[in-house]
Amino acid sequence: MMNAIRRSYIYIVLLISLQVISWALIAMVRNIIDLPLDRTGFAWQLALLIIGGPIFGGHWLWAQRLAAAQVEELASPQRRFYLFAMLASLLGPFLAQTVFLLDDLLRYLQLPESVWPAATLRSTLSAMVVLAVLWLFHWRLWQADGRQVGETAVLATIRRLYQWGFTLVGLVMILNGVTGLLTRLFELLFDEFKAARPLIDELPLLMVGVPLLAVFWRWNQRLFAQDRSAEQNSLLRKVYLYVVLFVAMVTAVTNAAILLASLLQAAWGIDTSGSLSEVLALILAAVATWAAHLWVLKQDERAAPDVQQQITIRQLYQYLSAGVGLLALLIGVGGLLSVVIRALAGESYDRVEISWFVATVAAGLPLWLWFWRTIQYAAVADDDSAAEHDSFVRRVYLYLFIFLATLTILSAGVYIVYRLVSLLMRLSVGGSAAVDLGHALAYGLLALVIWLYHGQLIRADSGRQSAARERHLAAVRLLLLDTADEALNQTLLAELRQTLPQVQVEFVSATAAGEAAAEEAVAGEAAAERSALLERIRTADVLVGVWTMAMNESVSEWWSAVMGSPAAKILLPVPREGWLWAGVDEWEPQQVAQDVVAQVEQLATKRQMKQKRRWSVGAIIGTVLAALVVLVITFVLAVTVIDFWF
């Protein structure tokens, strides 16, 4: 602990002081080459170097001395974080300066009569030289550390953050450049905005972004192709790919809705302000990005199957996309219902509204159907692992929409009753009663449809889960080996038979076990019983016994049968004098029995089961407070919905 605090202090000071030194040095170089000299600025820059230099130097020598004395210092997360934080903080400004440099050069080449930007180029190049030297120093230092100590999981995560972070930077630069370039081309094609910027203005981002993305993407793919399970199972890789997919998809769908609304307005003779060139450019760039990253994901799946954490990221992407589509669909349908109600009541409505609501429905419905069909197909498949229909992400999605639908039904119901009571009491309420009641009734019915549909899905999922659980548990044969504690034996048997009645549970008494372990020869009926018992041990699916059975390294048939059985073995941490357990709660037979049940169910259903633990006083208080907060938030949301809609 003390070493971690010391390392954190050293490398935080190094990070801050080197940033101060590097930018003070850059400012000083710029000040010197751009005469006349700014004396006040030079004094500040010199002061920063005089004070910052010794601070950095002293702490750097300290860090290097510790690393030379203890090799584990080289593998510390603090040191590796410092190295990649410096690499990132140096490479980022270097890329920005490169863009500025290329922009100045291209502008000069575009306009030969312009003045050579000597001062700007000197300023940019001086910064690039300092940043490049420092970056190369830290890069070589990271490589030297890696050759000595290798890379742990934590260090690999820090390195991946750097890799995928700049992969994303390169992608964003390319997309900005491509979008700008396509926008200019469409403007020229459609004869829009005669004063539009020249096409060459978009080139600096592309000239920097393309090499940047190529270098980092090749680095990522090389590590992935080396068949290193750590890289293939990397969570950050999947996070990057699915985040890009989601953002690209939302961008494409949103701009497609804008384009459709504009086309509808133009078809109805409504004057539309603004240009569609950028909208078209964004759609093309987003679709291309989405398709490219989807192809990469397909290639990844062929190379290595997803692990559970990666599956969760994929589910988040699918359910978020489906949720966005459904929300867009509901907003569009709700808006169209509002227009219909107002039209029936003789109130005015705007065609611009209709165009936007139709476009929202047209964008949201295909998006929701596309992802929801994929989700439902996976959920209803006969998947023994229940990774889809019993996933945490799916339950959150379904209950979130049920929650929103419940709030809407509550709000609509309260408002309908309020307006009816107001009419009976002849109270003066602003607005048309027919229109307001129509809105409340329509929104309430729409929410009811959502509530019923998602509720039916929850019930269907529960049915599939229960059926699969029954099927898997019924196939389990469990042998409970005598624990030499009659109370514990009865507790285990009662808990297993009560909680998991489908499991075939058989108890092997100490007498039977002793006979099976006996060295002397037996004959007749006793021999047959002994042989049958040993065979049941060898063919059981689960063996439950005290932990000492794994240490009784005798040569008896009994021990050989237990140890040689392919069955899963659940060991009970029975207290034994002179033996202490780490990571095990206080011994309680009932708690142990519940844990055994959870382990058996986990083995049978291949689902991760959390063991139950007694709640502490703090956990109880926290839960009560959280429940109160949820109630308050629910009340505020209901009041807000009523006030906003009705």
mmCIF file of C-alpha atoms in Angstrom, residues 243-509:
data_model
loop_
_atom_site.group_PDB
_atom_site.id
_atom_site.type_symbol
_atom_site.label_atom_id
_atom_site.label_comp_id
_atom_site.label_asym_id
_atom_site.label_seq_id
_atom_site.Cartn_x
_atom_site.Cartn_y
_atom_site.Cartn_z
ATOM 1 C CA VAL A 243 -19.531 2.517 -29.795
ATOM 2 C CA VAL A 244 -18.509 3.447 -33.343
ATOM 3 C CA LEU A 245 -21.313 1.272 -34.729
ATOM 4 C CA PHE A 246 -23.890 2.887 -32.445
ATOM 5 C CA VAL A 247 -22.807 6.475 -33.110
ATOM 6 C CA ALA A 248 -22.625 5.847 -36.866
ATOM 7 C CA MET A 249 -26.056 4.222 -36.850
ATOM 8 C CA VAL A 250 -27.672 7.051 -34.860
ATOM 9 C CA THR A 251 -25.997 9.639 -37.099
ATOM 10 C CA ALA A 252 -27.213 7.932 -40.276
ATOM 11 C CA VAL A 253 -30.775 7.438 -39.025
ATOM 12 C CA THR A 254 -31.063 10.972 -37.626
ATOM 13 C CA ASN A 255 -29.851 12.585 -40.831
ATOM 14 C CA ALA A 256 -32.038 10.263 -42.904
ATOM 15 C CA ALA A 257 -35.035 11.543 -40.921
ATOM 16 C CA ILE A 258 -33.928 15.137 -41.543
ATOM 17 C CA LEU A 259 -33.562 14.404 -45.260
ATOM 18 C CA LEU A 260 -36.993 12.748 -45.478
ATOM 19 C CA ALA A 261 -38.679 15.601 -43.604
ATOM 20 C CA SER A 262 -37.061 18.133 -45.930
ATOM 21 C CA LEU A 263 -38.142 16.178 -49.008
ATOM 22 C CA LEU A 264 -41.733 15.971 -47.720
ATOM 23 C CA GLN A 265 -41.776 19.689 -47.032
ATOM 24 C CA ALA A 266 -40.417 20.391 -50.514
ATOM 25 C CA ALA A 267 -43.045 18.083 -52.063
ATOM 26 C CA TRP A 268 -45.783 19.980 -50.209
ATOM 27 C CA GLY A 269 -44.436 23.292 -51.439
ATOM 28 C CA ILE A 270 -43.021 24.376 -48.080
ATOM 29 C CA ASP A 271 -39.889 26.497 -48.276
ATOM 30 C CA THR A 272 -37.009 24.678 -46.535
ATOM 31 C CA SER A 273 -34.097 26.724 -45.312
ATOM 32 C CA GLY A 274 -30.560 25.414 -45.311
ATOM 33 C CA SER A 275 -28.627 22.984 -47.440
ATOM 34 C CA LEU A 276 -28.983 19.232 -47.614
ATOM 35 C CA SER A 277 -25.409 18.769 -48.791
ATOM 36 C CA GLU A 278 -24.055 18.252 -45.281
ATOM 37 C CA VAL A 279 -26.947 15.911 -44.457
ATOM 38 C CA LEU A 280 -26.164 13.722 -47.469
ATOM 39 C CA ALA A 281 -22.459 13.780 -46.630
ATOM 40 C CA LEU A 282 -23.114 12.706 -43.044
ATOM 41 C CA ILE A 283 -25.369 9.863 -44.181
ATOM 42 C CA LEU A 284 -22.788 8.506 -46.618
ATOM 43 C CA ALA A 285 -19.912 8.792 -44.139
ATOM 44 C CA ALA A 286 -21.936 7.208 -41.319
ATOM 45 C CA VAL A 287 -23.164 4.300 -43.452
ATOM 46 C CA ALA A 288 -19.644 3.590 -44.722
ATOM 47 C CA THR A 289 -18.263 3.692 -41.166
ATOM 48 C CA TRP A 290 -21.023 1.419 -39.882
ATOM 49 C CA ALA A 291 -20.497 -1.116 -42.676
ATOM 50 C CA ALA A 292 -16.710 -1.177 -42.255
ATOM 51 C CA HIS A 293 -16.819 -1.745 -38.493
ATOM 52 C CA LEU A 294 -19.584 -4.332 -38.822
ATOM 53 C CA TRP A 295 -17.329 -6.240 -41.222
ATOM 54 C CA VAL A 296 -14.504 -6.093 -38.663
ATOM 55 C CA LEU A 297 -16.824 -7.512 -35.999
ATOM 56 C CA LYS A 298 -17.808 -10.381 -38.281
ATOM 57 C CA GLN A 299 -14.142 -11.144 -38.893
ATOM 58 C CA ASP A 300 -13.476 -11.077 -35.145
ATOM 59 C CA GLU A 301 -16.298 -13.552 -34.518
ATOM 60 C CA ARG A 302 -14.808 -15.964 -37.042
ATOM 61 C CA ALA A 303 -11.363 -15.650 -35.460
ATOM 62 C CA ALA A 304 -12.428 -16.042 -31.828
ATOM 63 C CA PRO A 305 -15.828 -16.500 -30.136
ATOM 64 C CA ASP A 306 -16.948 -13.745 -27.792
ATOM 65 C CA VAL A 307 -16.516 -14.160 -24.049
ATOM 66 C CA GLN A 308 -19.269 -13.144 -21.635
ATOM 67 C CA GLN A 309 -18.151 -9.527 -21.176
ATOM 68 C CA GLN A 310 -17.946 -9.058 -24.938
ATOM 69 C CA ILE A 311 -21.407 -10.585 -25.324
ATOM 70 C CA THR A 312 -22.711 -8.033 -22.821
ATOM 71 C CA ILE A 313 -21.234 -5.174 -24.889
ATOM 72 C CA ARG A 314 -22.915 -6.577 -28.011
ATOM 73 C CA GLN A 315 -26.220 -6.814 -26.170
ATOM 74 C CA LEU A 316 -25.876 -3.222 -24.972
ATOM 75 C CA TYR A 317 -25.396 -2.103 -28.571
ATOM 76 C CA GLN A 318 -28.384 -4.083 -29.823
ATOM 77 C CA TYR A 319 -30.773 -3.046 -27.063
ATOM 78 C CA LEU A 320 -29.674 0.603 -27.154
ATOM 79 C CA SER A 321 -30.248 0.649 -30.909
ATOM 80 C CA ALA A 322 -33.637 -1.018 -30.544
ATOM 81 C CA GLY A 323 -34.513 1.399 -27.740
ATOM 82 C CA VAL A 324 -33.584 4.424 -29.847
ATOM 83 C CA GLY A 325 -35.702 3.082 -32.700
ATOM 84 C CA LEU A 326 -38.695 2.388 -30.460
ATOM 85 C CA LEU A 327 -38.504 5.799 -28.795
ATOM 86 C CA ALA A 328 -38.343 7.483 -32.207
ATOM 87 C CA LEU A 329 -41.324 5.413 -33.340
ATOM 88 C CA LEU A 330 -43.347 6.314 -30.246
ATOM 89 C CA ILE A 331 -42.512 10.015 -30.577
ATOM 90 C CA GLY A 332 -43.554 9.989 -34.221
ATOM 91 C CA VAL A 333 -46.766 8.035 -33.605
ATOM 92 C CA GLY A 334 -47.610 10.226 -30.616
ATOM 93 C CA GLY A 335 -47.086 13.339 -32.716
ATOM 94 C CA LEU A 336 -49.289 12.026 -35.529
ATOM 95 C CA LEU A 337 -52.009 11.122 -33.027
ATOM 96 C CA SER A 338 -51.828 14.661 -31.688
ATOM 97 C CA VAL A 339 -52.264 16.061 -35.205
ATOM 98 C CA VAL A 340 -55.242 13.759 -35.870
ATOM 99 C CA ILE A 341 -56.927 14.699 -32.589
ATOM 100 C CA ARG A 342 -56.495 18.406 -33.248
ATOM 101 C CA ALA A 343 -57.750 18.006 -36.810
ATOM 102 C CA LEU A 344 -60.878 16.149 -35.645
ATOM 103 C CA ALA A 345 -61.509 18.895 -33.107
ATOM 104 C CA GLY A 346 -61.246 21.541 -35.823
ATOM 105 C CA GLU A 347 -58.017 23.028 -34.523
ATOM 106 C CA SER A 348 -55.175 24.096 -36.788
ATOM 107 C CA TYR A 349 -52.123 22.004 -37.442
ATOM 108 C CA ASP A 350 -48.898 22.536 -39.321
ATOM 109 C CA ARG A 351 -47.676 20.460 -42.258
ATOM 110 C CA VAL A 352 -44.138 20.956 -41.047
ATOM 111 C CA GLU A 353 -45.118 19.049 -37.901
ATOM 112 C CA ILE A 354 -46.558 16.235 -39.984
ATOM 113 C CA SER A 355 -43.405 15.988 -42.078
ATOM 114 C CA TRP A 356 -41.214 15.686 -38.997
ATOM 115 C CA PHE A 357 -43.483 13.118 -37.322
ATOM 116 C CA VAL A 358 -43.727 11.021 -40.503
ATOM 117 C CA ALA A 359 -39.948 11.173 -40.930
ATOM 118 C CA THR A 360 -39.444 10.131 -37.303
ATOM 119 C CA VAL A 361 -41.735 7.129 -37.742
ATOM 120 C CA ALA A 362 -40.060 6.210 -41.031
ATOM 121 C CA ALA A 363 -36.640 6.337 -39.369
ATOM 122 C CA GLY A 364 -37.569 4.685 -36.074
ATOM 123 C CA LEU A 365 -39.711 1.788 -37.297
ATOM 124 C CA PRO A 366 -37.114 0.097 -39.562
ATOM 125 C CA LEU A 367 -34.405 0.647 -36.958
ATOM 126 C CA TRP A 368 -36.466 -0.966 -34.211
ATOM 127 C CA LEU A 369 -37.623 -3.849 -36.411
ATOM 128 C CA TRP A 370 -34.085 -4.548 -37.643
ATOM 129 C CA PHE A 371 -32.578 -4.895 -34.199
ATOM 130 C CA TRP A 372 -35.632 -6.297 -32.436
ATOM 131 C CA ARG A 373 -35.962 -9.195 -34.861
ATOM 132 C CA THR A 374 -32.315 -10.081 -34.256
ATOM 133 C CA ILE A 375 -32.771 -9.794 -30.497
ATOM 134 C CA GLN A 376 -35.939 -11.884 -30.416
ATOM 135 C CA TYR A 377 -34.505 -14.549 -32.689
ATOM 136 C CA ALA A 378 -31.599 -15.008 -30.281
ATOM 137 C CA ALA A 379 -33.885 -14.867 -27.237
ATOM 138 C CA VAL A 380 -36.268 -17.608 -28.390
ATOM 139 C CA ALA A 381 -33.505 -19.883 -29.654
ATOM 140 C CA ASP A 382 -32.877 -23.061 -27.684
ATOM 141 C CA ASP A 383 -29.821 -21.692 -25.921
ATOM 142 C CA ASP A 384 -28.833 -23.744 -22.900
ATOM 143 C CA SER A 385 -26.687 -20.937 -21.537
ATOM 144 C CA ALA A 386 -29.664 -18.555 -21.461
ATOM 145 C CA ALA A 387 -27.254 -15.803 -22.457
ATOM 146 C CA GLU A 388 -29.954 -13.947 -24.399
ATOM 147 C CA HIS A 389 -33.417 -14.365 -22.882
ATOM 148 C CA ASP A 390 -32.081 -14.205 -19.328
ATOM 149 C CA SER A 391 -29.472 -11.473 -19.818
ATOM 150 C CA PHE A 392 -29.260 -8.530 -17.443
ATOM 151 C CA VAL A 393 -29.313 -6.070 -20.363
ATOM 152 C CA ARG A 394 -32.572 -7.546 -21.682
ATOM 153 C CA ARG A 395 -34.262 -7.349 -18.295
ATOM 154 C CA VAL A 396 -33.190 -3.717 -17.862
ATOM 155 C CA TYR A 397 -34.502 -2.870 -21.335
ATOM 156 C CA LEU A 398 -37.878 -4.545 -20.824
ATOM 157 C CA TYR A 399 -38.473 -3.173 -17.347
ATOM 158 C CA LEU A 400 -37.349 0.315 -18.402
ATOM 159 C CA PHE A 401 -40.031 0.487 -21.083
ATOM 160 C CA ILE A 402 -42.576 -0.998 -18.695
ATOM 161 C CA PHE A 403 -41.598 1.680 -16.179
ATOM 162 C CA LEU A 404 -41.976 4.472 -18.750
ATOM 163 C CA ALA A 405 -45.288 3.025 -19.925
ATOM 164 C CA THR A 406 -46.527 2.782 -16.337
ATOM 165 C CA LEU A 407 -45.639 6.426 -15.696
ATOM 166 C CA THR A 408 -47.457 7.453 -18.868
ATOM 167 C CA ILE A 409 -50.557 5.415 -17.969
ATOM 168 C CA LEU A 410 -50.470 6.880 -14.461
ATOM 169 C CA SER A 411 -50.158 10.419 -15.793
ATOM 170 C CA ALA A 412 -52.857 9.942 -18.421
ATOM 171 C CA GLY A 413 -55.235 8.311 -15.951
ATOM 172 C CA VAL A 414 -54.768 11.047 -13.373
ATOM 173 C CA TYR A 415 -55.342 13.751 -15.981
ATOM 174 C CA ILE A 416 -58.468 12.062 -17.407
ATOM 175 C CA VAL A 417 -59.994 11.771 -13.945
ATOM 176 C CA TYR A 418 -59.030 15.370 -13.187
ATOM 177 C CA ARG A 419 -60.715 16.710 -16.342
ATOM 178 C CA LEU A 420 -63.841 14.617 -15.815
ATOM 179 C CA VAL A 421 -64.154 15.740 -12.207
ATOM 180 C CA SER A 422 -63.573 19.327 -13.325
ATOM 181 C CA LEU A 423 -66.401 19.008 -15.853
ATOM 182 C CA LEU A 424 -68.751 17.569 -13.238
ATOM 183 C CA MET A 425 -67.862 20.349 -10.815
ATOM 184 C CA ARG A 426 -68.165 22.955 -13.611
ATOM 185 C CA LEU A 427 -64.633 24.163 -12.991
ATOM 186 C CA SER A 428 -63.048 26.455 -15.561
ATOM 187 C CA VAL A 429 -59.996 24.743 -17.034
ATOM 188 C CA GLY A 430 -58.005 26.209 -19.917
ATOM 189 C CA GLY A 431 -57.907 24.441 -23.277
ATOM 190 C CA SER A 432 -60.375 22.250 -25.097
ATOM 191 C CA ALA A 433 -61.653 19.382 -22.987
ATOM 192 C CA ALA A 434 -62.141 17.172 -26.052
ATOM 193 C CA VAL A 435 -58.605 17.783 -27.310
ATOM 194 C CA ASP A 436 -56.970 17.373 -23.908
ATOM 195 C CA LEU A 437 -58.925 14.224 -23.071
ATOM 196 C CA GLY A 438 -58.200 12.860 -26.533
ATOM 197 C CA HIS A 439 -54.478 13.385 -26.031
ATOM 198 C CA ALA A 440 -54.537 11.750 -22.605
ATOM 199 C CA LEU A 441 -56.583 8.796 -23.849
ATOM 200 C CA ALA A 442 -54.419 8.290 -26.952
ATOM 201 C CA TYR A 443 -51.146 8.478 -25.047
ATOM 202 C CA GLY A 444 -52.521 6.218 -22.339
ATOM 203 C CA LEU A 445 -53.632 3.580 -24.871
ATOM 204 C CA LEU A 446 -50.276 3.792 -26.658
ATOM 205 C CA ALA A 447 -48.489 3.278 -23.344
ATOM 206 C CA LEU A 448 -50.837 0.391 -22.526
ATOM 207 C CA VAL A 449 -49.834 -1.368 -25.755
ATOM 208 C CA ILE A 450 -46.163 -0.953 -24.834
ATOM 209 C CA TRP A 451 -46.842 -2.173 -21.292
ATOM 210 C CA LEU A 452 -48.757 -5.263 -22.445
ATOM 211 C CA TYR A 453 -46.216 -6.195 -25.123
ATOM 212 C CA HIS A 454 -43.159 -5.906 -22.913
ATOM 213 C CA GLY A 455 -44.964 -7.569 -20.015
ATOM 214 C CA GLN A 456 -45.790 -10.515 -22.252
ATOM 215 C CA LEU A 457 -42.117 -10.739 -23.229
ATOM 216 C CA ILE A 458 -41.081 -10.852 -19.578
ATOM 217 C CA ARG A 459 -43.557 -13.653 -18.880
ATOM 218 C CA ALA A 460 -42.368 -15.582 -21.935
ATOM 219 C CA ASP A 461 -38.739 -15.196 -20.865
ATOM 220 C CA SER A 462 -39.595 -16.419 -17.377
ATOM 221 C CA GLY A 463 -41.367 -19.434 -18.858
ATOM 222 C CA ARG A 464 -38.395 -20.332 -21.052
ATOM 223 C CA GLN A 465 -36.029 -19.854 -18.143
ATOM 224 C CA SER A 466 -38.118 -22.052 -15.847
ATOM 225 C CA ALA A 467 -38.474 -24.779 -18.468
ATOM 226 C CA ALA A 468 -34.751 -24.796 -19.176
ATOM 227 C CA ARG A 469 -33.979 -24.834 -15.458
ATOM 228 C CA GLU A 470 -36.313 -27.770 -14.849
ATOM 229 C CA ARG A 471 -34.824 -29.679 -17.763
ATOM 230 C CA HIS A 472 -31.220 -29.148 -16.704
ATOM 231 C CA LEU A 473 -31.788 -29.868 -13.025
ATOM 232 C CA ALA A 474 -33.710 -33.070 -13.757
ATOM 233 C CA ALA A 475 -30.637 -34.447 -15.521
ATOM 234 C CA VAL A 476 -28.366 -33.978 -12.474
ATOM 235 C CA ARG A 477 -27.403 -36.938 -10.262
ATOM 236 C CA LEU A 478 -25.949 -35.744 -6.943
ATOM 237 C CA LEU A 479 -24.251 -37.807 -4.255
ATOM 238 C CA LEU A 480 -23.971 -36.285 -0.785
ATOM 239 C CA LEU A 481 -21.099 -37.954 1.050
ATOM 240 C CA ASP A 482 -21.495 -38.241 4.793
ATOM 241 C CA THR A 483 -20.022 -35.186 6.557
ATOM 242 C CA ALA A 484 -19.800 -36.936 9.955
ATOM 243 C CA ASP A 485 -22.146 -34.223 11.275
ATOM 244 C CA GLU A 486 -25.742 -35.453 11.471
ATOM 245 C CA ALA A 487 -27.188 -31.939 11.769
ATOM 246 C CA LEU A 488 -25.264 -30.761 8.725
ATOM 247 C CA ASN A 489 -26.292 -33.865 6.781
ATOM 248 C CA GLN A 490 -29.979 -33.219 7.484
ATOM 249 C CA THR A 491 -29.653 -29.494 6.708
ATOM 250 C CA LEU A 492 -28.028 -30.211 3.354
ATOM 251 C CA LEU A 493 -30.549 -32.888 2.397
ATOM 252 C CA ALA A 494 -33.505 -30.725 3.400
ATOM 253 C CA GLU A 495 -32.223 -27.677 1.522
ATOM 254 C CA LEU A 496 -31.407 -29.655 -1.626
ATOM 255 C CA ARG A 497 -34.723 -31.542 -1.723
ATOM 256 C CA GLN A 498 -36.784 -28.474 -0.898
ATOM 257 C CA THR A 499 -35.076 -25.972 -3.211
ATOM 258 C CA LEU A 500 -34.049 -28.329 -6.019
ATOM 259 C CA PRO A 501 -36.651 -31.128 -6.009
ATOM 260 C CA GLN A 502 -35.804 -31.979 -9.619
ATOM 261 C CA VAL A 503 -32.259 -33.078 -8.740
ATOM 262 C CA GLN A 504 -31.692 -36.761 -8.022
ATOM 263 C CA VAL A 505 -30.116 -36.618 -4.547
ATOM 264 C CA GLU A 506 -28.614 -39.690 -2.879
ATOM 265 C CA PHE A 507 -26.974 -39.790 0.534
ATOM 266 C CA VAL A 508 -23.952 -42.043 1.123
ATOM 267 C CA SER A 509 -23.580 -42.848 4.802
#
